[in-house]
């Protein structure tokens, strides 16, 4: 059923693009770092573009582009060690999935992938219960803040296009 829903969403996005606006240009997914016990067929390596950090993730995403509600640039961390992060807010269904997965994933990382490129990393320090994910993001040639601001703008534009397509179904 989920494949059929994705097909319908893609079809409506194409139809919407032909009628009113361009299709979304930045599609984001969230993946979880694979446990050591995962077989080779259940692993996929992703590398962040600036730091070169390589993380082995499970090949099935935890959330898709249509699960995103909003993104914002925020400051996180201790008062003396504030960093700029990209807040990604998920819908209720995706938040529940993240909550279930992170219950057992302390010490692992969530990975933000945009258009098949890993761009963000979030350590899982405790179970995430609210669907708010805070990623440290990287884009070549941009500071952390500039990268977060650019990604937020691009993802929010795509979120709006996807939302309009869903409403027109």
PDB file of C-alpha atoms in Angstrom:
ATOM      1  CA  UNK A   1       0.000   0.000   0.000  1.00  0.00           C
ATOM      2  CA  UNK A   2       2.857   2.385   0.833  1.00  0.00           C
ATOM      3  CA  UNK A   3       4.318   1.952  -2.672  1.00  0.00           C
ATOM      4  CA  UNK A   4       0.939   2.855  -4.167  1.00  0.00           C
ATOM      5  CA  UNK A   5       0.743   5.975  -1.967  1.00  0.00           C
ATOM      6  CA  UNK A   6       4.235   7.061  -3.062  1.00  0.00           C
ATOM      7  CA  UNK A   7       3.296   6.461  -6.691  1.00  0.00           C
ATOM      8  CA  UNK A   8       0.150   8.584  -6.308  1.00  0.00           C
ATOM      9  CA  UNK A   9       2.132  11.345  -4.617  1.00  0.00           C
ATOM     10  CA  UNK A  10       4.776  11.336  -7.369  1.00  0.00           C
ATOM     11  CA  UNK A  11       2.098  11.315 -10.050  1.00  0.00           C
ATOM     12  CA  UNK A  12       0.278  14.240  -8.458  1.00  0.00           C
ATOM     13  CA  UNK A  13       3.578  16.112  -8.118  1.00  0.00           C
ATOM     14  CA  UNK A  14       4.221  15.645 -11.839  1.00  0.00           C
ATOM     15  CA  UNK A  15       0.701  16.785 -12.679  1.00  0.00           C
ATOM     16  CA  UNK A  16       1.005  19.727 -10.318  1.00  0.00           C
ATOM     17  CA  UNK A  17       4.331  20.653 -11.865  1.00  0.00           C
ATOM     18  CA  UNK A  18       2.775  20.683 -15.300  1.00  0.00           C
ATOM     19  CA  UNK A  19      -0.068  22.898 -14.138  1.00  0.00           C
ATOM     20  CA  UNK A  20       1.259  25.360 -11.597  1.00  0.00           C
ATOM     21  CA  UNK A  21       4.793  25.009 -10.331  1.00  0.00           C
ATOM     22  CA  UNK A  22       7.999  23.035 -10.501  1.00  0.00           C
ATOM     23  CA  UNK A  23       8.282  19.707  -8.670  1.00  0.00           C
ATOM     24  CA  UNK A  24      10.143  19.697  -5.360  1.00  0.00           C
ATOM     25  CA  UNK A  25      13.879  19.980  -5.891  1.00  0.00           C
ATOM     26  CA  UNK A  26      15.111  18.851  -2.467  1.00  0.00           C
ATOM     27  CA  UNK A  27      13.772  15.595  -1.090  1.00  0.00           C
ATOM     28  CA  UNK A  28      14.978  14.623   2.360  1.00  0.00           C
ATOM     29  CA  UNK A  29      15.038  11.302   4.184  1.00  0.00           C
ATOM     30  CA  UNK A  30      16.260  10.294   7.616  1.00  0.00           C
ATOM     31  CA  UNK A  31      18.294   7.116   8.130  1.00  0.00           C
ATOM     32  CA  UNK A  32      19.643   5.408  11.265  1.00  0.00           C
ATOM     33  CA  UNK A  33      23.200   4.189  11.734  1.00  0.00           C
ATOM     34  CA  UNK A  34      23.379   0.423  11.298  1.00  0.00           C
ATOM     35  CA  UNK A  35      24.199  -1.771  14.286  1.00  0.00           C
ATOM     36  CA  UNK A  36      27.421  -3.780  14.165  1.00  0.00           C
ATOM     37  CA  UNK A  37      25.358  -6.972  13.914  1.00  0.00           C
ATOM     38  CA  UNK A  38      23.682  -5.926  10.627  1.00  0.00           C
ATOM     39  CA  UNK A  39      24.602  -8.109   7.662  1.00  0.00           C
ATOM     40  CA  UNK A  40      26.467  -6.637   4.690  1.00  0.00           C
ATOM     41  CA  UNK A  41      23.269  -6.641   2.629  1.00  0.00           C
ATOM     42  CA  UNK A  42      21.592  -4.567   5.336  1.00  0.00           C
ATOM     43  CA  UNK A  43      24.218  -1.806   5.266  1.00  0.00           C
ATOM     44  CA  UNK A  44      24.823   1.230   3.121  1.00  0.00           C
ATOM     45  CA  UNK A  45      27.708   3.693   3.536  1.00  0.00           C
ATOM     46  CA  UNK A  46      27.128   7.445   3.375  1.00  0.00           C
ATOM     47  CA  UNK A  47      29.762  10.163   3.646  1.00  0.00           C
ATOM     48  CA  UNK A  48      29.251  13.740   4.780  1.00  0.00           C
ATOM     49  CA  UNK A  49      30.574  16.189   2.172  1.00  0.00           C
ATOM     50  CA  UNK A  50      32.779  18.475   4.307  1.00  0.00           C
ATOM     51  CA  UNK A  51      34.033  16.463   7.271  1.00  0.00           C
ATOM     52  CA  UNK A  52      34.326  13.245   5.273  1.00  0.00           C
ATOM     53  CA  UNK A  53      32.726  11.299   8.116  1.00  0.00           C
ATOM     54  CA  UNK A  54      31.490   7.961   6.794  1.00  0.00           C
ATOM     55  CA  UNK A  55      28.581   6.276   8.536  1.00  0.00           C
ATOM     56  CA  UNK A  56      27.097   2.890   7.762  1.00  0.00           C
ATOM     57  CA  UNK A  57      23.300   3.143   7.759  1.00  0.00           C
ATOM     58  CA  UNK A  58      20.426   0.748   7.365  1.00  0.00           C
ATOM     59  CA  UNK A  59      19.196   0.989   3.746  1.00  0.00           C
ATOM     60  CA  UNK A  60      15.538   1.644   4.681  1.00  0.00           C
ATOM     61  CA  UNK A  61      14.783   5.259   5.539  1.00  0.00           C
ATOM     62  CA  UNK A  62      12.922   6.100   8.752  1.00  0.00           C
ATOM     63  CA  UNK A  63      11.151   9.083   7.224  1.00  0.00           C
ATOM     64  CA  UNK A  64      10.511  10.378   3.723  1.00  0.00           C
ATOM     65  CA  UNK A  65      10.165  13.859   2.237  1.00  0.00           C
ATOM     66  CA  UNK A  66       6.393  13.799   2.707  1.00  0.00           C
ATOM     67  CA  UNK A  67       6.884  13.217   6.460  1.00  0.00           C
ATOM     68  CA  UNK A  68       8.582  16.592   6.970  1.00  0.00           C
ATOM     69  CA  UNK A  69       6.432  19.393   8.381  1.00  0.00           C
ATOM     70  CA  UNK A  70       8.961  22.197   8.681  1.00  0.00           C
ATOM     71  CA  UNK A  71      12.628  23.069   9.095  1.00  0.00           C
ATOM     72  CA  UNK A  72      14.243  25.928  11.000  1.00  0.00           C
ATOM     73  CA  UNK A  73      17.739  27.109  11.839  1.00  0.00           C
ATOM     74  CA  UNK A  74      18.274  27.009  15.614  1.00  0.00           C
ATOM     75  CA  UNK A  75      21.058  27.279  18.183  1.00  0.00           C
ATOM     76  CA  UNK A  76      21.585  24.135  20.285  1.00  0.00           C
ATOM     77  CA  UNK A  77      23.920  22.935  22.991  1.00  0.00           C
ATOM     78  CA  UNK A  78      25.248  24.255  26.261  1.00  0.00           C
ATOM     79  CA  UNK A  79      25.355  28.064  26.631  1.00  0.00           C
ATOM     80  CA  UNK A  80      29.150  28.135  26.275  1.00  0.00           C
ATOM     81  CA  UNK A  81      29.188  25.712  23.353  1.00  0.00           C
ATOM     82  CA  UNK A  82      26.262  26.794  21.158  1.00  0.00           C
ATOM     83  CA  UNK A  83      26.175  25.449  17.612  1.00  0.00           C
ATOM     84  CA  UNK A  84      23.902  26.143  14.680  1.00  0.00           C
ATOM     85  CA  UNK A  85      21.630  23.208  13.845  1.00  0.00           C
ATOM     86  CA  UNK A  86      18.896  22.453  11.368  1.00  0.00           C
ATOM     87  CA  UNK A  87      15.690  21.558  13.185  1.00  0.00           C
ATOM     88  CA  UNK A  88      13.654  19.079  11.144  1.00  0.00           C
ATOM     89  CA  UNK A  89      10.093  18.589  12.385  1.00  0.00           C
ATOM     90  CA  UNK A  90       8.316  15.358  11.440  1.00  0.00           C
ATOM     91  CA  UNK A  91       4.668  14.411  11.221  1.00  0.00           C
ATOM     92  CA  UNK A  92       3.101  12.185  13.871  1.00  0.00           C
ATOM     93  CA  UNK A  93       3.617   8.900  12.009  1.00  0.00           C
ATOM     94  CA  UNK A  94       7.322   9.519  11.305  1.00  0.00           C
ATOM     95  CA  UNK A  95       7.827  10.823  14.862  1.00  0.00           C
ATOM     96  CA  UNK A  96       6.414   7.548  16.186  1.00  0.00           C
ATOM     97  CA  UNK A  97       8.828   5.567  13.990  1.00  0.00           C
ATOM     98  CA  UNK A  98      11.777   7.666  15.198  1.00  0.00           C
ATOM     99  CA  UNK A  99      10.617   7.220  18.806  1.00  0.00           C
ATOM    100  CA  UNK A 100      10.459   3.431  18.410  1.00  0.00           C
ATOM    101  CA  UNK A 101      13.870   3.187  16.724  1.00  0.00           C
ATOM    102  CA  UNK A 102      15.719   5.565  19.054  1.00  0.00           C
ATOM    103  CA  UNK A 103      14.526   3.686  22.140  1.00  0.00           C
ATOM    104  CA  UNK A 104      17.301   1.153  21.419  1.00  0.00           C
ATOM    105  CA  UNK A 105      19.719   3.387  19.489  1.00  0.00           C
ATOM    106  CA  UNK A 106      21.654   5.330  22.121  1.00  0.00           C
ATOM    107  CA  UNK A 107      25.143   6.046  20.861  1.00  0.00           C
ATOM    108  CA  UNK A 108      24.097   5.756  17.212  1.00  0.00           C
ATOM    109  CA  UNK A 109      23.411   8.601  14.766  1.00  0.00           C
ATOM    110  CA  UNK A 110      20.522   9.750  12.624  1.00  0.00           C
ATOM    111  CA  UNK A 111      21.595  10.847   9.149  1.00  0.00           C
ATOM    112  CA  UNK A 112      19.806  13.467   7.056  1.00  0.00           C
ATOM    113  CA  UNK A 113      20.027  12.668   3.350  1.00  0.00           C
ATOM    114  CA  UNK A 114      18.905  15.209   0.737  1.00  0.00           C
ATOM    115  CA  UNK A 115      18.696  14.103  -2.891  1.00  0.00           C
ATOM    116  CA  UNK A 116      20.751  10.991  -2.072  1.00  0.00           C
ATOM    117  CA  UNK A 117      23.575  13.012  -0.462  1.00  0.00           C
ATOM    118  CA  UNK A 118      24.246  12.807   3.273  1.00  0.00           C
ATOM    119  CA  UNK A 119      24.178  16.375   4.610  1.00  0.00           C
ATOM    120  CA  UNK A 120      23.438  16.073   8.330  1.00  0.00           C
ATOM    121  CA  UNK A 121      24.334  14.091  11.409  1.00  0.00           C
ATOM    122  CA  UNK A 122      22.521  13.881  14.750  1.00  0.00           C
ATOM    123  CA  UNK A 123      23.795  11.825  17.676  1.00  0.00           C
ATOM    124  CA  UNK A 124      21.119   9.831  19.493  1.00  0.00           C
ATOM    125  CA  UNK A 125      21.737  10.557  23.164  1.00  0.00           C
ATOM    126  CA  UNK A 126      18.291   9.480  24.341  1.00  0.00           C
ATOM    127  CA  UNK A 127      14.963   8.373  22.930  1.00  0.00           C
ATOM    128  CA  UNK A 128      13.470  11.088  20.709  1.00  0.00           C
ATOM    129  CA  UNK A 129       9.804  11.424  21.627  1.00  0.00           C
ATOM    130  CA  UNK A 130       8.678  14.657  19.970  1.00  0.00           C
ATOM    131  CA  UNK A 131       9.601  14.344  16.280  1.00  0.00           C
ATOM    132  CA  UNK A 132      12.053  17.251  16.475  1.00  0.00           C
ATOM    133  CA  UNK A 133      15.457  16.343  15.036  1.00  0.00           C
ATOM    134  CA  UNK A 134      18.490  18.639  15.372  1.00  0.00           C
ATOM    135  CA  UNK A 135      21.070  17.993  12.660  1.00  0.00           C
ATOM    136  CA  UNK A 136      24.559  19.409  12.321  1.00  0.00           C
ATOM    137  CA  UNK A 137      24.605  20.018   8.575  1.00  0.00           C
ATOM    138  CA  UNK A 138      27.369  20.315   5.999  1.00  0.00           C
ATOM    139  CA  UNK A 139      27.415  21.784   2.505  1.00  0.00           C
ATOM    140  CA  UNK A 140      30.689  22.217   0.615  1.00  0.00           C
ATOM    141  CA  UNK A 141      31.869  25.802   0.526  1.00  0.00           C
ATOM    142  CA  UNK A 142      29.448  27.015   3.216  1.00  0.00           C
ATOM    143  CA  UNK A 143      29.755  27.710   6.925  1.00  0.00           C
ATOM    144  CA  UNK A 144      27.609  25.675   9.292  1.00  0.00           C
ATOM    145  CA  UNK A 145      25.076  28.512   9.625  1.00  0.00           C
ATOM    146  CA  UNK A 146      24.961  29.237   5.875  1.00  0.00           C
ATOM    147  CA  UNK A 147      24.530  25.531   5.129  1.00  0.00           C
ATOM    148  CA  UNK A 148      21.660  25.243   7.628  1.00  0.00           C
ATOM    149  CA  UNK A 149      19.955  28.366   6.272  1.00  0.00           C
ATOM    150  CA  UNK A 150      20.241  27.219   2.650  1.00  0.00           C
ATOM    151  CA  UNK A 151      18.978  23.705   3.410  1.00  0.00           C
ATOM    152  CA  UNK A 152      16.116  25.091   5.484  1.00  0.00           C
ATOM    153  CA  UNK A 153      14.999  27.353   2.623  1.00  0.00           C
ATOM    154  CA  UNK A 154      15.243  24.583   0.039  1.00  0.00           C
ATOM    155  CA  UNK A 155      13.542  21.937   2.157  1.00  0.00           C
ATOM    156  CA  UNK A 156      10.722  24.261   3.229  1.00  0.00           C
ATOM    157  CA  UNK A 157      10.044  25.123  -0.430  1.00  0.00           C
ATOM    158  CA  UNK A 158       9.828  21.404  -1.246  1.00  0.00           C
ATOM    159  CA  UNK A 159       7.657  20.740   1.821  1.00  0.00           C
ATOM    160  CA  UNK A 160       5.190  23.362   0.591  1.00  0.00           C
ATOM    161  CA  UNK A 161       5.042  21.839  -2.904  1.00  0.00           C
ATOM    162  CA  UNK A 162       4.503  18.351  -1.482  1.00  0.00           C
ATOM    163  CA  UNK A 163       1.814  19.611   0.924  1.00  0.00           C
ATOM    164  CA  UNK A 164      -0.068  21.334  -1.923  1.00  0.00           C
ATOM    165  CA  UNK A 165       0.147  18.170  -4.017  1.00  0.00           C
ATOM    166  CA  UNK A 166      -1.252  16.071  -1.161  1.00  0.00           C
ATOM    167  CA  UNK A 167      -4.103  18.534  -0.598  1.00  0.00           C
ATOM    168  CA  UNK A 168      -5.048  18.433  -4.280  1.00  0.00           C
ATOM    169  CA  UNK A 169      -5.348  14.617  -4.265  1.00  0.00           C
TER     170      UNK A 169
END
